[in-house]
């Protein structure tokens, strides 16, 4: 029989596989050729009356464009995509030919945004996309491919006369004063030609169909890649409020003042977007659903906790540890005992503090209660945690989360939980194949693993307080517990898998 570890790896791979650009596009996009050709997306039909064009931006867009060109064939007139610097070479090296465009492709590729920062090349890509969009007629169809990850940096087009450097300097000033990412995005969108629905407006009156790979919790259309084809839910007023809040209103560059004073005060009405259709074709939820389906096929009772787990890794680890302990008690027939009641109370309080959107923990705990030891259990979750950097070590949020969970379970089993009643494995991984500055996507962990490490004299707590989870996993058993997948060509945030079976 396969080990829990092999099962966890198989589930992670199936989740990532289902949001790979090619299978993802081929599932939802078809071209119907008889009579007037029609683009079919998830059953919705868009007639191609005259010409079909394609634009795109973001980390996963190269693979999306390659699949789209294969589906569209000679119906595609031309395309332009803006992708991260060096991505074609990386995919070539990784042998991922299927994600590269064919030699005589009609799609022009512009690489830019080195280190995920807007630069001259990204500006050139944005200008080319803008020019294409502005030249469209009512009979044209524009297919827009958006990959949230990196999409914003790859589509910089400040409203003239603002220069890219001025916009960057303002963004950095906001960041250094503690502005949240949402606030930064509101300011960026307000000063941009293409973000916040700008691209869709420029393409009017053409039909615009956007296929979106989401890397944001809750999949909000106007936030993913700063929403170039979605009506912005923010106005100039919101932008001015943020600049006032961080004391930046009085020393703005002249160009920014000019743009802010001449922009319309109200946001554009929803009816201005009647020519646009935004469709999410890949998300964390989709990936988790596939993993759940596979887990059931392997004989597990599978439950999805949430696709929107967020919060500091240490706190999220406590949530997972307590869920696992509660399940082990249920397996041992102690689901009604005092310890179970205490764990339930702690979990409900922690979930309230973490404010995970759409999580009904009470309902989830009720589902756990009915589970006995006869079938192994799989709990799946996704989202994006955060790490407070205190040390100088090397790691990433997924490796750190896995090590925290392993240590928490090891301590709990030493003190209270019935020993040896459950076998547990925890896996956390980034779906883009990278976790922090390392080649690992994440790591596997278990209470036994931490126990063995402590016996070998490794100080697990010291590794954690130095944010050095990668070095820990690298040193312990030769890196066997690191999750190394290589580039995946997609990104829908992170996925966590908990597998539990009775011993």
Coordinates of C-alpha atoms in Angstrom, one line a residue:
X1 CA 0.0 0.0 0.0
X2 CA 1.1 3.6 -0.6
X3 CA 2.3 5.6 2.3
X4 CA 0.4 8.6 3.5
X5 CA 3.3 10.7 2.2
X6 CA 2.9 9.2 -1.3
X7 CA -0.8 9.9 -1.2
X8 CA -0.3 13.5 -0.1
X9 CA 2.1 14.0 -3.0
X10 CA -0.3 12.5 -5.5
X11 CA -3.1 14.7 -4.2
X12 CA -1.0 17.8 -4.5
X13 CA 0.1 16.9 -8.0
X14 CA -3.6 16.3 -9.1
X15 CA -4.6 19.7 -7.7
X16 CA -1.9 21.5 -9.5
X17 CA -2.5 19.5 -12.7
X18 CA -6.1 20.6 -12.9
X19 CA -5.1 24.3 -13.0
X20 CA -2.3 23.8 -15.5
X21 CA -2.9 26.2 -18.4
X22 CA -3.5 23.6 -21.2
X23 CA -6.0 21.3 -19.4
X24 CA -7.7 24.3 -17.8
X25 CA -8.3 26.1 -21.1
X26 CA -9.3 23.0 -23.0
X27 CA -11.9 22.2 -20.4
X28 CA -13.7 25.5 -20.8
X29 CA -12.8 26.9 -24.3
X30 CA -14.0 25.5 -27.6
X31 CA -14.2 27.0 -31.1
X32 CA -17.3 26.2 -33.1
X33 CA -16.6 26.6 -36.8
X34 CA -19.8 25.8 -38.8
X35 CA -21.3 29.0 -40.2
X36 CA -20.2 32.1 -38.4
X37 CA -17.4 30.9 -36.1
X38 CA -18.2 31.1 -32.4
X39 CA -16.0 31.1 -29.3
X40 CA -17.6 28.9 -26.6
X41 CA -16.5 29.5 -23.0
X42 CA -18.2 27.4 -20.4
X43 CA -21.2 27.1 -22.7
X44 CA -21.5 30.8 -23.4
X45 CA -21.3 31.6 -27.1
X46 CA -19.4 34.7 -28.5
X47 CA -19.7 35.1 -32.3
X48 CA -16.5 36.0 -34.1
X49 CA -18.1 38.4 -36.7
X50 CA -14.8 39.7 -38.0
X51 CA -11.4 39.3 -36.3
X52 CA -10.3 37.5 -33.2
X53 CA -7.3 39.0 -31.2
X54 CA -5.6 37.9 -28.1
X55 CA -3.7 39.8 -25.3
X56 CA -2.4 38.5 -22.0
X57 CA -0.2 39.2 -19.0
X58 CA 1.0 37.4 -16.0
X59 CA 3.2 34.4 -14.9
X60 CA 1.1 31.6 -16.3
X61 CA 0.0 33.4 -19.5
X62 CA 2.6 31.9 -21.8
X63 CA 1.1 28.4 -21.3
X64 CA -2.4 29.8 -21.5
X65 CA -1.6 31.5 -24.8
X66 CA 0.0 28.3 -26.3
X67 CA -3.2 26.3 -25.4
X68 CA -5.4 29.1 -26.7
X69 CA -3.6 29.4 -30.0
X70 CA -4.0 25.6 -30.5
X71 CA -7.8 25.9 -29.9
X72 CA -8.3 29.0 -32.0
X73 CA -6.1 28.0 -35.0
X74 CA -6.3 30.3 -38.0
X75 CA -9.3 32.2 -36.5
X76 CA -6.7 34.1 -34.4
X77 CA -5.5 37.2 -36.3
X78 CA -2.8 38.3 -33.9
X79 CA -1.8 38.4 -30.2
X80 CA 0.5 40.1 -27.7
X81 CA 1.4 38.8 -24.3
X82 CA 3.5 40.3 -21.5
X83 CA 5.3 37.7 -19.4
X84 CA 8.0 37.6 -16.8
X85 CA 11.6 38.0 -17.8
X86 CA 13.3 34.7 -18.6
X87 CA 10.2 32.6 -18.5
X88 CA 10.6 31.1 -22.0
X89 CA 14.1 30.0 -21.2
X90 CA 13.1 28.5 -17.8
X91 CA 10.3 26.5 -19.4
X92 CA 12.6 25.4 -22.2
X93 CA 15.2 24.2 -19.7
X94 CA 12.5 22.4 -17.6
X95 CA 11.5 20.5 -20.8
X96 CA 8.0 22.1 -20.7
X97 CA 7.6 22.4 -24.4
X98 CA 3.8 22.3 -24.3
X99 CA 3.8 25.7 -22.5
X100 CA 5.8 27.4 -25.3
X101 CA 4.4 29.0 -28.4
X102 CA 5.0 27.2 -31.8
X103 CA 7.7 28.6 -34.1
X104 CA 5.3 30.4 -36.4
X105 CA 3.0 31.7 -33.7
X106 CA 0.9 34.8 -34.4
X107 CA 1.4 35.8 -30.8
X108 CA 4.2 38.3 -30.0
X109 CA 5.9 37.7 -26.6
X110 CA 7.3 40.6 -24.6
X111 CA 9.3 39.6 -21.5
X112 CA 9.7 42.2 -18.7
X113 CA 9.1 43.1 -15.0
X114 CA 12.4 41.8 -13.7
X115 CA 12.0 40.8 -10.0
X116 CA 8.3 41.4 -10.4
X117 CA 8.8 45.1 -10.7
X118 CA 7.4 47.2 -13.6
X119 CA 10.2 48.2 -15.9
X120 CA 10.8 49.6 -19.4
X121 CA 10.1 46.3 -21.1
X122 CA 6.8 45.8 -19.2
X123 CA 5.9 49.4 -20.2
X124 CA 6.6 48.5 -23.9
X125 CA 4.4 45.4 -23.6
X126 CA 1.6 47.4 -22.0
X127 CA 1.9 50.1 -24.8
X128 CA 1.6 47.4 -27.5
X129 CA -1.4 45.8 -25.8
X130 CA -3.0 49.3 -25.4
X131 CA -2.5 50.1 -29.1
X132 CA -4.0 46.8 -30.2
X133 CA -7.1 47.4 -28.0
X134 CA -7.6 50.9 -29.2
X135 CA -7.8 49.8 -32.8
X136 CA -10.7 47.3 -32.4
X137 CA -14.2 47.7 -33.9
X138 CA -17.6 46.5 -32.9
X139 CA -17.2 43.3 -35.0
X140 CA -14.0 42.2 -33.4
X141 CA -13.5 39.9 -30.4
X142 CA -10.7 40.4 -27.9
X143 CA -9.7 37.4 -25.8
X144 CA -7.8 38.5 -22.7
X145 CA -5.8 36.0 -20.7
X146 CA -5.1 37.1 -17.1
X147 CA -2.9 35.3 -14.6
X148 CA -3.1 37.1 -11.3
X149 CA 0.4 36.3 -10.3
X150 CA 2.7 39.0 -11.8
X151 CA -0.1 40.3 -14.0
X152 CA -0.1 43.8 -12.4
X153 CA 3.6 44.4 -12.8
X154 CA 3.5 43.3 -16.4
X155 CA 0.9 45.8 -17.4
X156 CA 2.1 49.2 -16.3
X157 CA 0.7 52.2 -18.2
X158 CA 0.6 55.3 -16.0
X159 CA -1.8 57.9 -17.3
X160 CA 0.2 60.7 -19.1
X161 CA 2.0 62.8 -18.0
X162 CA 2.8 60.5 -15.1
X163 CA 6.1 58.7 -15.6
X164 CA 6.6 55.1 -14.5
X165 CA 9.4 56.2 -12.0
X166 CA 7.0 58.7 -10.4
X167 CA 4.3 56.1 -10.0
X168 CA 6.8 53.7 -8.5
X169 CA 8.2 56.2 -6.1
X170 CA 4.7 57.0 -4.9
X171 CA 3.9 53.3 -4.4
X172 CA 7.2 52.8 -2.5
X173 CA 6.5 55.8 -0.3
X174 CA 3.1 54.3 0.5
X175 CA 4.5 50.9 1.2
X176 CA 7.2 52.3 3.5
X177 CA 4.6 54.1 5.5
X178 CA 2.7 50.8 6.1
X179 CA 0.0 51.0 3.5
X180 CA -1.8 47.6 3.0
X181 CA -1.6 45.8 -0.4
X182 CA -5.3 46.7 -1.1
X183 CA -4.5 50.4 -0.5
X184 CA -1.5 50.2 -2.8
X185 CA -3.6 48.6 -5.5
X186 CA -6.3 51.3 -5.3
X187 CA -3.7 54.1 -5.8
X188 CA -2.0 52.1 -8.6
X189 CA -5.4 51.5 -10.4
X190 CA -6.4 55.2 -10.2
X191 CA -3.1 56.3 -11.8
X192 CA -3.2 53.7 -14.5
X193 CA -4.6 53.7 -18.1
X194 CA -5.2 49.9 -18.2
X195 CA -5.9 48.7 -14.7
X196 CA -9.3 49.1 -12.9
X197 CA -11.2 48.4 -16.1
X198 CA -9.1 50.6 -18.3
X199 CA -8.2 47.9 -20.9
X200 CA -11.9 47.0 -21.3
X201 CA -12.8 50.6 -21.8
X202 CA -10.1 51.1 -24.5
X203 CA -11.3 48.0 -26.4
X204 CA -14.9 49.3 -26.6
X205 CA -17.0 48.6 -28.8
X206 CA -15.3 45.2 -29.4
X207 CA -16.6 42.2 -27.4
X208 CA -14.1 41.5 -24.6
X209 CA -13.9 38.0 -23.1
X210 CA -11.4 37.6 -20.2
X211 CA -10.2 34.2 -19.0
X212 CA -8.8 34.6 -15.5
X213 CA -6.5 32.4 -13.4
X214 CA -7.0 33.7 -9.8
X215 CA -4.2 34.0 -7.2
X216 CA -6.3 36.1 -4.8
X217 CA -8.4 34.9 -1.9
X218 CA -12.1 35.0 -2.8
X219 CA -11.3 35.6 -6.5
X220 CA -12.4 39.3 -6.6
X221 CA -12.4 40.4 -10.3
X222 CA -11.3 43.9 -9.7
X223 CA -8.3 42.9 -7.6
X224 CA -6.8 40.1 -9.6
X225 CA -3.9 41.7 -11.6
X226 CA -5.6 45.0 -10.6
X227 CA -8.7 44.2 -12.7
X228 CA -7.9 45.5 -16.2
X229 CA -11.2 44.2 -17.6
X230 CA -13.4 44.6 -14.5
X231 CA -15.3 47.7 -13.2
X232 CA -13.3 49.2 -10.3
X233 CA -15.1 49.3 -7.1
X234 CA -13.1 52.3 -6.1
X235 CA -13.2 56.0 -7.0
X236 CA -10.8 59.0 -7.1
X237 CA -12.1 59.8 -3.6
X238 CA -10.8 56.5 -2.3
X239 CA -7.4 57.3 -3.8
X240 CA -7.3 60.8 -2.3
X241 CA -8.3 59.4 1.1
X242 CA -5.4 56.9 1.1
X243 CA -2.9 59.6 0.1
X244 CA -4.2 61.8 2.9
X245 CA -4.1 59.0 5.4
X246 CA -0.3 58.5 4.8
X247 CA 0.4 62.3 4.6
X248 CA 1.4 62.2 0.9
X249 CA -1.2 64.6 -0.5
X250 CA 1.0 67.7 -0.1
X251 CA 4.1 66.6 -1.9
X252 CA 2.8 64.7 -4.9
X253 CA 4.6 65.0 -8.2
X254 CA 3.0 67.7 -10.5
X255 CA 2.0 65.0 -13.0
X256 CA 0.0 63.0 -10.4
X257 CA -1.7 66.2 -9.2
X258 CA -2.7 66.9 -12.8
X259 CA -4.2 63.5 -13.3
X260 CA -6.1 63.4 -10.0
X261 CA -7.6 66.8 -10.6
X262 CA -8.7 66.1 -14.1
X263 CA -10.1 62.6 -13.6
X264 CA -13.9 62.1 -13.2
X265 CA -14.8 61.9 -9.6
X266 CA -17.2 59.0 -9.9
X267 CA -16.4 55.5 -11.1
X268 CA -17.8 54.3 -14.4
X269 CA -21.3 52.8 -14.3
X270 CA -21.6 49.0 -14.6
X271 CA -23.5 49.4 -17.9
X272 CA -20.2 50.7 -19.4
X273 CA -19.1 47.1 -19.2
X274 CA -21.9 45.4 -21.1
X275 CA -19.4 44.4 -23.8
X276 CA -17.2 42.5 -21.3
X277 CA -17.4 39.0 -20.0
X278 CA -15.0 38.0 -17.2
X279 CA -14.7 34.3 -16.5
X280 CA -12.6 32.7 -13.8
X281 CA -11.2 29.5 -15.3
X282 CA -8.7 28.5 -12.6
X283 CA -8.7 29.0 -8.8
X284 CA -7.7 27.5 -5.5
X285 CA -11.2 26.1 -5.1
X286 CA -11.0 24.3 -8.4
X287 CA -7.7 22.7 -7.4
X288 CA -9.1 21.6 -4.0
X289 CA -12.2 20.1 -5.6
X290 CA -9.9 17.9 -7.9
X291 CA -7.8 16.8 -4.9
X292 CA -10.9 15.9 -3.0
X293 CA -12.2 13.8 -5.9
X294 CA -8.8 12.0 -6.1
X295 CA -8.7 11.4 -2.3
X296 CA -12.1 9.8 -2.3
X297 CA -10.8 7.5 -5.1
X298 CA -8.0 6.5 -2.8
X299 CA -10.5 5.5 -0.1
X300 CA -10.4 8.6 2.1
X301 CA -13.3 10.5 3.6
X302 CA -12.3 13.9 2.2
X303 CA -13.4 17.3 3.5
X304 CA -12.5 20.8 2.3
X305 CA -11.9 23.2 5.2
X306 CA -11.5 26.5 3.1
X307 CA -9.9 27.9 0.0
X308 CA -9.3 31.2 1.8
X309 CA -7.0 30.3 4.7
X310 CA -5.0 33.4 5.7
X311 CA -3.1 34.7 8.7
X312 CA 0.3 34.4 10.3
X313 CA 1.8 30.9 9.9
X314 CA 2.2 30.3 13.6
X315 CA -1.5 30.9 14.3
X316 CA -2.7 28.9 11.2
X317 CA -0.5 26.0 12.4
X318 CA -2.3 26.0 15.8
X319 CA -5.6 25.8 13.9
X320 CA -4.4 22.7 12.0
X321 CA -2.8 21.1 15.1
X322 CA -6.0 21.3 17.0
X323 CA -8.1 20.0 14.1
X324 CA -5.8 17.0 13.9
X325 CA -5.9 16.3 17.6
X326 CA -9.7 16.5 17.6
X327 CA -9.8 14.0 14.8
X328 CA -7.5 11.6 16.6
X329 CA -9.7 11.8 19.7
X330 CA -12.8 11.0 17.5
X331 CA -10.8 8.0 16.1
X332 CA -10.1 6.8 19.7
X333 CA -13.8 7.1 20.6
X334 CA -13.1 10.2 22.8
X335 CA -15.0 12.7 20.7
X336 CA -17.3 13.6 23.6
X337 CA -14.6 14.0 26.3
X338 CA -13.5 17.1 28.1
X339 CA -10.4 17.5 25.9
X340 CA -12.5 17.4 22.7
X341 CA -14.8 20.1 24.1
X342 CA -11.8 22.3 25.0
X343 CA -10.3 21.8 21.5
X344 CA -13.6 22.7 19.9
X345 CA -13.8 25.9 21.9
X346 CA -10.3 26.9 21.1
X347 CA -10.8 26.2 17.4
X348 CA -14.0 28.3 17.2
X349 CA -12.2 31.2 18.9
X350 CA -9.1 30.9 16.7
X351 CA -11.2 30.8 13.5
X352 CA -13.0 33.9 14.6
X353 CA -9.7 35.7 15.1
X354 CA -8.2 34.6 11.8
X355 CA -11.4 35.9 10.0
X356 CA -11.1 33.3 7.2
X357 CA -13.8 34.4 4.6
X358 CA -16.7 32.0 4.2
X359 CA -15.5 29.4 6.7
X360 CA -18.3 27.8 8.7
X361 CA -16.1 26.0 11.3
X362 CA -19.0 24.9 13.5
X363 CA -20.5 23.0 10.5
X364 CA -17.1 21.6 9.7
X365 CA -16.5 20.3 13.2
X366 CA -19.9 18.7 13.1
X367 CA -18.9 16.8 10.0
X368 CA -15.7 15.6 11.8
X369 CA -17.6 14.3 14.8
X370 CA -19.3 11.6 12.8
X371 CA -15.9 10.2 11.5
X372 CA -14.6 7.0 13.0
X373 CA -11.3 5.0 12.6
X374 CA -12.7 2.7 9.9
X375 CA -11.7 5.0 7.0
X376 CA -8.7 7.3 6.8
X377 CA -9.5 11.0 6.6
X378 CA -8.2 13.7 4.3
X379 CA -8.6 17.4 5.1
X380 CA -7.8 19.9 2.3
X381 CA -7.4 23.6 2.5
X382 CA -5.9 26.5 0.5
X383 CA -5.1 30.2 0.6
X384 CA -2.1 32.2 1.5
X385 CA -0.5 32.6 4.9
X386 CA 2.0 35.3 5.9
X387 CA 5.3 35.1 7.7
X388 CA 6.6 37.7 10.2
X389 CA 10.3 37.8 9.3
X390 CA 12.5 37.9 12.5
X391 CA 15.5 35.8 11.6
X392 CA 18.0 35.6 8.8
X393 CA 17.4 32.1 7.7
X394 CA 16.1 30.6 4.5
X395 CA 12.6 29.3 4.1
X396 CA 9.2 30.0 2.8
X397 CA 5.7 30.2 4.3
X398 CA 4.8 26.6 3.3
X399 CA 8.0 25.0 4.8
X400 CA 7.6 27.2 7.9
X401 CA 3.9 26.2 8.3
X402 CA 4.7 22.5 7.9
X403 CA 7.5 22.7 10.6
X404 CA 5.2 24.6 13.0
X405 CA 2.5 21.9 12.6
X406 CA 5.0 19.1 13.1
X407 CA 6.4 20.7 16.3
X408 CA 2.9 21.5 17.6
X409 CA 1.7 17.9 17.2
X410 CA 4.9 16.5 18.6
X411 CA 4.4 18.6 21.8
X412 CA 0.7 17.7 22.1
X413 CA 1.4 14.0 21.7
X414 CA 4.1 14.1 24.4
X415 CA 1.7 15.8 26.9
X416 CA -1.9 14.6 26.4
X417 CA -3.2 12.9 23.3
X418 CA -3.4 9.1 23.4
X419 CA 0.0 8.0 22.0
X420 CA 0.2 5.9 18.9
X421 CA -3.4 6.1 18.0
X422 CA -3.1 8.0 14.7
X423 CA -0.7 8.2 11.9
X424 CA -0.6 11.8 10.5
X425 CA 1.1 13.6 7.6
X426 CA 0.8 17.3 6.8
X427 CA 1.9 18.8 3.5
X428 CA 1.9 22.5 2.5
X429 CA 3.0 23.6 -0.9
X430 CA 2.9 26.5 -3.3
X431 CA 1.1 25.7 -6.6
X432 CA 3.6 27.7 -8.6
X433 CA 6.3 25.3 -7.5
X434 CA 8.2 27.8 -5.4
X435 CA 8.2 28.7 -1.7
X436 CA 10.1 31.8 -0.8
X437 CA 13.7 32.0 -2.1
X438 CA 14.2 28.3 -2.3
X439 CA 13.8 25.6 -5.0
X440 CA 11.3 23.8 -2.8
X441 CA 7.5 24.3 -3.2
X442 CA 6.9 23.4 0.4
X443 CA 7.4 20.4 2.8
X444 CA 6.0 17.3 4.4
X445 CA 5.9 17.0 8.2
X446 CA 4.7 14.7 11.0
X447 CA 5.0 14.6 14.8
X448 CA 7.4 11.6 14.5
X449 CA 9.7 13.5 12.1
X450 CA 10.1 16.3 14.7
X451 CA 10.7 13.7 17.4
X452 CA 13.5 12.1 15.4
X453 CA 15.0 15.5 14.6
X454 CA 15.1 16.4 18.3
X455 CA 16.8 13.0 19.1
X456 CA 19.4 13.9 16.5
X457 CA 20.0 17.1 18.4
X458 CA 18.4 19.5 15.9
X459 CA 16.8 22.4 17.7
X460 CA 13.6 22.8 15.8
X461 CA 12.5 25.9 17.7
X462 CA 15.7 27.7 16.9
X463 CA 15.2 27.0 13.2
X464 CA 11.7 28.4 13.4
X465 CA 12.7 31.5 15.3
X466 CA 15.4 32.2 12.7
X467 CA 12.9 31.7 9.8
X468 CA 15.2 28.9 8.7
X469 CA 12.8 26.0 7.9
X470 CA 14.5 25.3 4.6
X471 CA 17.8 24.6 6.2
X472 CA 16.1 22.4 8.8
X473 CA 14.5 20.2 6.1
X474 CA 17.7 20.3 4.0
X475 CA 19.8 19.0 6.9
X476 CA 17.3 16.5 8.2
X477 CA 17.4 13.1 6.4
X478 CA 19.0 14.7 3.3
X479 CA 16.1 16.9 2.3
X480 CA 13.8 13.9 1.9
X481 CA 10.8 15.9 3.3
X482 CA 11.1 18.9 1.0
X483 CA 8.4 19.1 -1.7
X484 CA 10.4 19.8 -4.9
X485 CA 8.2 20.0 -8.1
X486 CA 10.1 22.5 -10.3
X487 CA 8.2 25.2 -12.1
X488 CA 4.6 24.3 -12.6
X489 CA 3.5 27.1 -15.0
X490 CA 0.5 28.0 -12.9
X491 CA -0.4 29.7 -9.6
X492 CA -3.5 29.5 -7.5
X493 CA -1.8 30.2 -4.1
X494 CA -1.0 27.4 -1.7
X495 CA -2.5 24.0 -0.8
X496 CA -2.5 22.2 2.5
X497 CA -3.2 18.5 2.9
X498 CA -3.8 16.6 6.2
X499 CA -4.0 12.8 6.0
X500 CA -4.9 10.8 9.1
X501 CA -5.4 7.1 9.6
X502 CA -5.8 4.9 12.7
X503 CA -2.8 2.9 13.6

